[in-house]
Amino acid sequence: MEDATNSPQQPGSIRAIRRDGFFAVIPPAARWFGLTGAIPFMVLSFGGEFLSPAHQSYAQFSLMAYGAVILSFLGGVHWGRAIVPPEHGRLEDKTLWVPLAISVTPSLFGWGALLVPGFIALPILAASFAAMLLIDLFMVRIGSLPEWYGNLRVILSAVVVASLLFAWV
């Protein structure tokens, strides 16, 4: 029986992440664009606290709208993965239902959040981002998405969920 300490690292495993460095394995362009994409969440949630009441509601709606847009983007990742050309491992038409359903659901939750008051929308958005993180980590674990994407999503989801919950309380 092979010793677990000498076995090769499985993609997505804690050892593989620690070996390469959680942040270091993320490609620089993805790291840069991902982190700069998190700035509006932080500015709108934390900065909104220091604005006048009239501007606070504008900041809150802007935060919710940006959250809805980014949720749609996260769904688009799954749409793109499902429709890759056949030579790149495209799914059979009969198996497209689940990944395409996963891809459109975040947009629907984001849009729905824009139709309700902020005290309801913000926790809906936070829960939606947390759910997408779990889905993305599962996809990384089964090899459908690269390991670095899971690392990036953990970092960004922590910032996004914290920002949304801060604006909610």
PDB file of C-alpha atoms in Angstrom:
ATOM      1  CA  MET A   1       0.000   0.000   0.000  1.00  0.00           C
ATOM      2  CA  GLU A   2       1.345   3.412  -1.005  1.00  0.00           C
ATOM      3  CA  ASP A   3       2.086   5.920   1.743  1.00  0.00           C
ATOM      4  CA  ALA A   4      -0.168   8.970   1.440  1.00  0.00           C
ATOM      5  CA  THR A   5       2.730  11.309   2.155  1.00  0.00           C
ATOM      6  CA  ASN A   6       4.650  10.022  -0.873  1.00  0.00           C
ATOM      7  CA  SER A   7       1.716   9.839  -3.279  1.00  0.00           C
ATOM      8  CA  PRO A   8       1.429  12.354  -6.108  1.00  0.00           C
ATOM      9  CA  GLN A   9      -0.672  15.416  -5.356  1.00  0.00           C
ATOM     10  CA  GLN A  10      -4.238  15.337  -6.605  1.00  0.00           C
ATOM     11  CA  PRO A  11      -5.416  18.519  -8.346  1.00  0.00           C
ATOM     12  CA  GLY A  12      -7.408  20.634  -5.921  1.00  0.00           C
ATOM     13  CA  SER A  13      -5.973  18.923  -2.855  1.00  0.00           C
ATOM     14  CA  ILE A  14      -4.870  20.915   0.164  1.00  0.00           C
ATOM     15  CA  ARG A  15      -1.316  19.625  -0.216  1.00  0.00           C
ATOM     16  CA  ALA A  16      -1.162  20.707  -3.853  1.00  0.00           C
ATOM     17  CA  ILE A  17      -2.381  24.170  -2.890  1.00  0.00           C
ATOM     18  CA  ARG A  18       0.106  24.518  -0.046  1.00  0.00           C
ATOM     19  CA  ARG A  19       2.986  23.170  -2.138  1.00  0.00           C
ATOM     20  CA  ASP A  20       2.568  25.787  -4.846  1.00  0.00           C
ATOM     21  CA  GLY A  21       1.294  28.616  -2.663  1.00  0.00           C
ATOM     22  CA  PHE A  22      -2.398  29.422  -2.664  1.00  0.00           C
ATOM     23  CA  PHE A  23      -2.026  32.831  -4.288  1.00  0.00           C
ATOM     24  CA  ALA A  24       1.058  32.099  -6.400  1.00  0.00           C
ATOM     25  CA  VAL A  25      -0.584  29.495  -8.640  1.00  0.00           C
ATOM     26  CA  ILE A  26      -3.126  32.026  -9.957  1.00  0.00           C
ATOM     27  CA  PRO A  27      -1.979  33.462 -13.305  1.00  0.00           C
ATOM     28  CA  PRO A  28      -1.000  37.129 -12.907  1.00  0.00           C
ATOM     29  CA  ALA A  29      -3.609  38.416 -15.386  1.00  0.00           C
ATOM     30  CA  ALA A  30      -6.426  36.502 -13.646  1.00  0.00           C
ATOM     31  CA  ARG A  31      -5.166  37.690 -10.266  1.00  0.00           C
ATOM     32  CA  TRP A  32      -5.003  41.312 -11.413  1.00  0.00           C
ATOM     33  CA  PHE A  33      -8.394  41.410 -13.141  1.00  0.00           C
ATOM     34  CA  GLY A  34     -10.035  39.397 -10.375  1.00  0.00           C
ATOM     35  CA  LEU A  35      -8.742  41.577  -7.574  1.00  0.00           C
ATOM     36  CA  THR A  36      -9.526  44.834  -9.370  1.00  0.00           C
ATOM     37  CA  GLY A  37     -13.012  43.468 -10.031  1.00  0.00           C
ATOM     38  CA  ALA A  38     -13.470  43.135  -6.266  1.00  0.00           C
ATOM     39  CA  ILE A  39     -12.738  46.820  -5.648  1.00  0.00           C
ATOM     40  CA  PRO A  40     -16.287  48.049  -6.438  1.00  0.00           C
ATOM     41  CA  PHE A  41     -17.693  45.615  -3.874  1.00  0.00           C
ATOM     42  CA  MET A  42     -15.435  47.014  -1.163  1.00  0.00           C
ATOM     43  CA  VAL A  43     -15.831  50.677  -2.146  1.00  0.00           C
ATOM     44  CA  LEU A  44     -19.610  50.520  -2.466  1.00  0.00           C
ATOM     45  CA  SER A  45     -20.160  48.606   0.761  1.00  0.00           C
ATOM     46  CA  PHE A  46     -17.622  50.298   3.031  1.00  0.00           C
ATOM     47  CA  GLY A  47     -17.612  53.699   1.354  1.00  0.00           C
ATOM     48  CA  GLY A  48     -21.392  53.775   1.334  1.00  0.00           C
ATOM     49  CA  GLU A  49     -21.363  53.967   5.108  1.00  0.00           C
ATOM     50  CA  PHE A  50     -19.742  57.408   4.999  1.00  0.00           C
ATOM     51  CA  LEU A  51     -22.101  58.987   2.480  1.00  0.00           C
ATOM     52  CA  SER A  52     -25.233  61.016   3.035  1.00  0.00           C
ATOM     53  CA  PRO A  53     -28.462  58.973   3.337  1.00  0.00           C
ATOM     54  CA  ALA A  54     -29.472  59.867  -0.228  1.00  0.00           C
ATOM     55  CA  HIS A  55     -26.131  58.682  -1.571  1.00  0.00           C
ATOM     56  CA  GLN A  56     -26.161  55.579   0.631  1.00  0.00           C
ATOM     57  CA  SER A  57     -29.214  54.231  -1.179  1.00  0.00           C
ATOM     58  CA  TYR A  58     -27.518  54.903  -4.528  1.00  0.00           C
ATOM     59  CA  ALA A  59     -24.369  53.102  -3.327  1.00  0.00           C
ATOM     60  CA  GLN A  60     -26.449  50.164  -2.101  1.00  0.00           C
ATOM     61  CA  PHE A  61     -28.306  49.844  -5.412  1.00  0.00           C
ATOM     62  CA  SER A  62     -25.007  50.152  -7.303  1.00  0.00           C
ATOM     63  CA  LEU A  63     -23.573  47.374  -5.141  1.00  0.00           C
ATOM     64  CA  MET A  64     -26.589  45.163  -5.831  1.00  0.00           C
ATOM     65  CA  ALA A  65     -26.451  45.877  -9.587  1.00  0.00           C
ATOM     66  CA  TYR A  66     -22.723  45.154  -9.727  1.00  0.00           C
ATOM     67  CA  GLY A  67     -23.305  41.931  -7.776  1.00  0.00           C
ATOM     68  CA  ALA A  68     -25.987  40.873 -10.275  1.00  0.00           C
ATOM     69  CA  VAL A  69     -23.638  41.560 -13.191  1.00  0.00           C
ATOM     70  CA  ILE A  70     -20.774  39.612 -11.623  1.00  0.00           C
ATOM     71  CA  LEU A  71     -23.094  36.694 -10.808  1.00  0.00           C
ATOM     72  CA  SER A  72     -24.012  36.609 -14.501  1.00  0.00           C
ATOM     73  CA  PHE A  73     -20.312  36.570 -15.344  1.00  0.00           C
ATOM     74  CA  LEU A  74     -19.750  33.594 -13.025  1.00  0.00           C
ATOM     75  CA  GLY A  75     -22.588  31.774 -14.761  1.00  0.00           C
ATOM     76  CA  GLY A  76     -21.000  32.595 -18.103  1.00  0.00           C
ATOM     77  CA  VAL A  77     -17.905  30.667 -17.053  1.00  0.00           C
ATOM     78  CA  HIS A  78     -20.037  27.535 -16.883  1.00  0.00           C
ATOM     79  CA  TRP A  79     -21.802  28.292 -20.174  1.00  0.00           C
ATOM     80  CA  GLY A  80     -18.420  28.684 -21.865  1.00  0.00           C
ATOM     81  CA  ARG A  81     -17.135  25.451 -20.359  1.00  0.00           C
ATOM     82  CA  ALA A  82     -20.203  23.565 -21.585  1.00  0.00           C
ATOM     83  CA  ILE A  83     -19.953  24.731 -25.192  1.00  0.00           C
ATOM     84  CA  VAL A  84     -16.226  24.311 -25.894  1.00  0.00           C
ATOM     85  CA  PRO A  85     -15.443  22.760 -29.290  1.00  0.00           C
ATOM     86  CA  PRO A  86     -15.687  18.933 -29.473  1.00  0.00           C
ATOM     87  CA  GLU A  87     -11.904  18.485 -29.697  1.00  0.00           C
ATOM     88  CA  HIS A  88     -11.621  20.181 -26.297  1.00  0.00           C
ATOM     89  CA  GLY A  89     -13.974  17.800 -24.514  1.00  0.00           C
ATOM     90  CA  ARG A  90     -17.377  19.302 -25.325  1.00  0.00           C
ATOM     91  CA  LEU A  91     -20.231  17.651 -23.484  1.00  0.00           C
ATOM     92  CA  GLU A  92     -22.781  15.556 -25.337  1.00  0.00           C
ATOM     93  CA  ASP A  93     -26.035  17.383 -26.084  1.00  0.00           C
ATOM     94  CA  LYS A  94     -27.920  15.146 -23.661  1.00  0.00           C
ATOM     95  CA  THR A  95     -25.550  16.105 -20.828  1.00  0.00           C
ATOM     96  CA  LEU A  96     -25.665  19.860 -21.480  1.00  0.00           C
ATOM     97  CA  TRP A  97     -28.768  20.401 -19.342  1.00  0.00           C
ATOM     98  CA  VAL A  98     -27.017  20.529 -15.973  1.00  0.00           C
ATOM     99  CA  PRO A  99     -24.064  22.801 -16.829  1.00  0.00           C
ATOM    100  CA  LEU A 100     -26.272  25.146 -18.836  1.00  0.00           C
ATOM    101  CA  ALA A 101     -28.812  25.266 -15.993  1.00  0.00           C
ATOM    102  CA  ILE A 102     -25.956  26.080 -13.609  1.00  0.00           C
ATOM    103  CA  SER A 103     -24.832  28.797 -16.007  1.00  0.00           C
ATOM    104  CA  VAL A 104     -28.142  30.671 -16.198  1.00  0.00           C
ATOM    105  CA  THR A 105     -29.218  30.341 -12.562  1.00  0.00           C
ATOM    106  CA  PRO A 106     -26.846  33.007 -11.159  1.00  0.00           C
ATOM    107  CA  SER A 107     -28.231  35.576 -13.617  1.00  0.00           C
ATOM    108  CA  LEU A 108     -31.758  34.818 -12.490  1.00  0.00           C
ATOM    109  CA  PHE A 109     -30.851  35.173  -8.822  1.00  0.00           C
ATOM    110  CA  GLY A 110     -28.991  38.416  -9.540  1.00  0.00           C
ATOM    111  CA  TRP A 111     -31.904  39.818 -11.512  1.00  0.00           C
ATOM    112  CA  GLY A 112     -34.355  38.721  -8.826  1.00  0.00           C
ATOM    113  CA  ALA A 113     -32.261  40.475  -6.201  1.00  0.00           C
ATOM    114  CA  LEU A 114     -32.694  43.733  -8.107  1.00  0.00           C
ATOM    115  CA  LEU A 115     -36.460  43.416  -7.807  1.00  0.00           C
ATOM    116  CA  VAL A 116     -36.604  43.290  -3.998  1.00  0.00           C
ATOM    117  CA  PRO A 117     -35.540  45.748  -1.270  1.00  0.00           C
ATOM    118  CA  GLY A 118     -31.873  45.858  -0.320  1.00  0.00           C
ATOM    119  CA  PHE A 119     -32.360  44.236   3.079  1.00  0.00           C
ATOM    120  CA  ILE A 120     -33.555  41.128   1.195  1.00  0.00           C
ATOM    121  CA  ALA A 121     -31.347  41.463  -1.896  1.00  0.00           C
ATOM    122  CA  LEU A 122     -27.983  41.714  -0.155  1.00  0.00           C
ATOM    123  CA  PRO A 123     -28.216  38.368   1.694  1.00  0.00           C
ATOM    124  CA  ILE A 124     -29.621  36.745  -1.475  1.00  0.00           C
ATOM    125  CA  LEU A 125     -26.603  37.963  -3.411  1.00  0.00           C
ATOM    126  CA  ALA A 126     -24.198  36.862  -0.661  1.00  0.00           C
ATOM    127  CA  ALA A 127     -25.760  33.387  -0.571  1.00  0.00           C
ATOM    128  CA  SER A 128     -25.665  33.199  -4.376  1.00  0.00           C
ATOM    129  CA  PHE A 129     -21.952  33.995  -4.441  1.00  0.00           C
ATOM    130  CA  ALA A 130     -21.323  31.393  -1.732  1.00  0.00           C
ATOM    131  CA  ALA A 131     -23.317  28.799  -3.679  1.00  0.00           C
ATOM    132  CA  MET A 132     -21.388  29.555  -6.880  1.00  0.00           C
ATOM    133  CA  LEU A 133     -18.150  29.163  -4.950  1.00  0.00           C
ATOM    134  CA  LEU A 134     -19.192  25.689  -3.834  1.00  0.00           C
ATOM    135  CA  ILE A 135     -20.165  24.752  -7.391  1.00  0.00           C
ATOM    136  CA  ASP A 136     -16.900  26.113  -8.762  1.00  0.00           C
ATOM    137  CA  LEU A 137     -14.834  24.264  -6.161  1.00  0.00           C
ATOM    138  CA  PHE A 138     -16.655  21.056  -7.075  1.00  0.00           C
ATOM    139  CA  MET A 139     -15.891  21.687 -10.752  1.00  0.00           C
ATOM    140  CA  VAL A 140     -12.226  22.229  -9.880  1.00  0.00           C
ATOM    141  CA  ARG A 141     -12.204  19.019  -7.848  1.00  0.00           C
ATOM    142  CA  ILE A 142     -13.522  16.949 -10.776  1.00  0.00           C
ATOM    143  CA  GLY A 143     -11.100  18.605 -13.191  1.00  0.00           C
ATOM    144  CA  SER A 144     -13.589  20.666 -15.225  1.00  0.00           C
ATOM    145  CA  LEU A 145     -11.974  23.942 -14.196  1.00  0.00           C
ATOM    146  CA  PRO A 146      -8.288  24.656 -13.464  1.00  0.00           C
ATOM    147  CA  GLU A 147      -7.031  24.498  -9.888  1.00  0.00           C
ATOM    148  CA  TRP A 148      -5.992  28.141  -9.871  1.00  0.00           C
ATOM    149  CA  TYR A 149      -9.580  29.165 -10.631  1.00  0.00           C
ATOM    150  CA  GLY A 150     -10.721  27.590  -7.369  1.00  0.00           C
ATOM    151  CA  ASN A 151      -8.006  29.453  -5.475  1.00  0.00           C
ATOM    152  CA  LEU A 152      -8.998  32.741  -7.083  1.00  0.00           C
ATOM    153  CA  ARG A 153     -12.684  32.124  -6.384  1.00  0.00           C
ATOM    154  CA  VAL A 154     -12.022  31.473  -2.689  1.00  0.00           C
ATOM    155  CA  ILE A 155     -10.200  34.786  -2.322  1.00  0.00           C
ATOM    156  CA  LEU A 156     -12.694  36.816  -4.331  1.00  0.00           C
ATOM    157  CA  SER A 157     -15.761  35.162  -2.816  1.00  0.00           C
ATOM    158  CA  ALA A 158     -14.525  35.951   0.684  1.00  0.00           C
ATOM    159  CA  VAL A 159     -14.187  39.634  -0.250  1.00  0.00           C
ATOM    160  CA  VAL A 160     -17.516  39.750  -2.103  1.00  0.00           C
ATOM    161  CA  VAL A 161     -19.576  37.928   0.530  1.00  0.00           C
ATOM    162  CA  ALA A 162     -18.013  39.986   3.342  1.00  0.00           C
ATOM    163  CA  SER A 163     -18.722  43.209   1.431  1.00  0.00           C
ATOM    164  CA  LEU A 164     -22.339  42.286   0.740  1.00  0.00           C
ATOM    165  CA  LEU A 165     -22.950  41.237   4.343  1.00  0.00           C
ATOM    166  CA  PHE A 166     -21.256  44.394   5.663  1.00  0.00           C
ATOM    167  CA  ALA A 167     -23.596  46.517   3.538  1.00  0.00           C
ATOM    168  CA  TRP A 168     -26.544  44.470   4.776  1.00  0.00           C
ATOM    169  CA  VAL A 169     -25.948  45.015   8.512  1.00  0.00           C
TER     170      VAL A 169
END
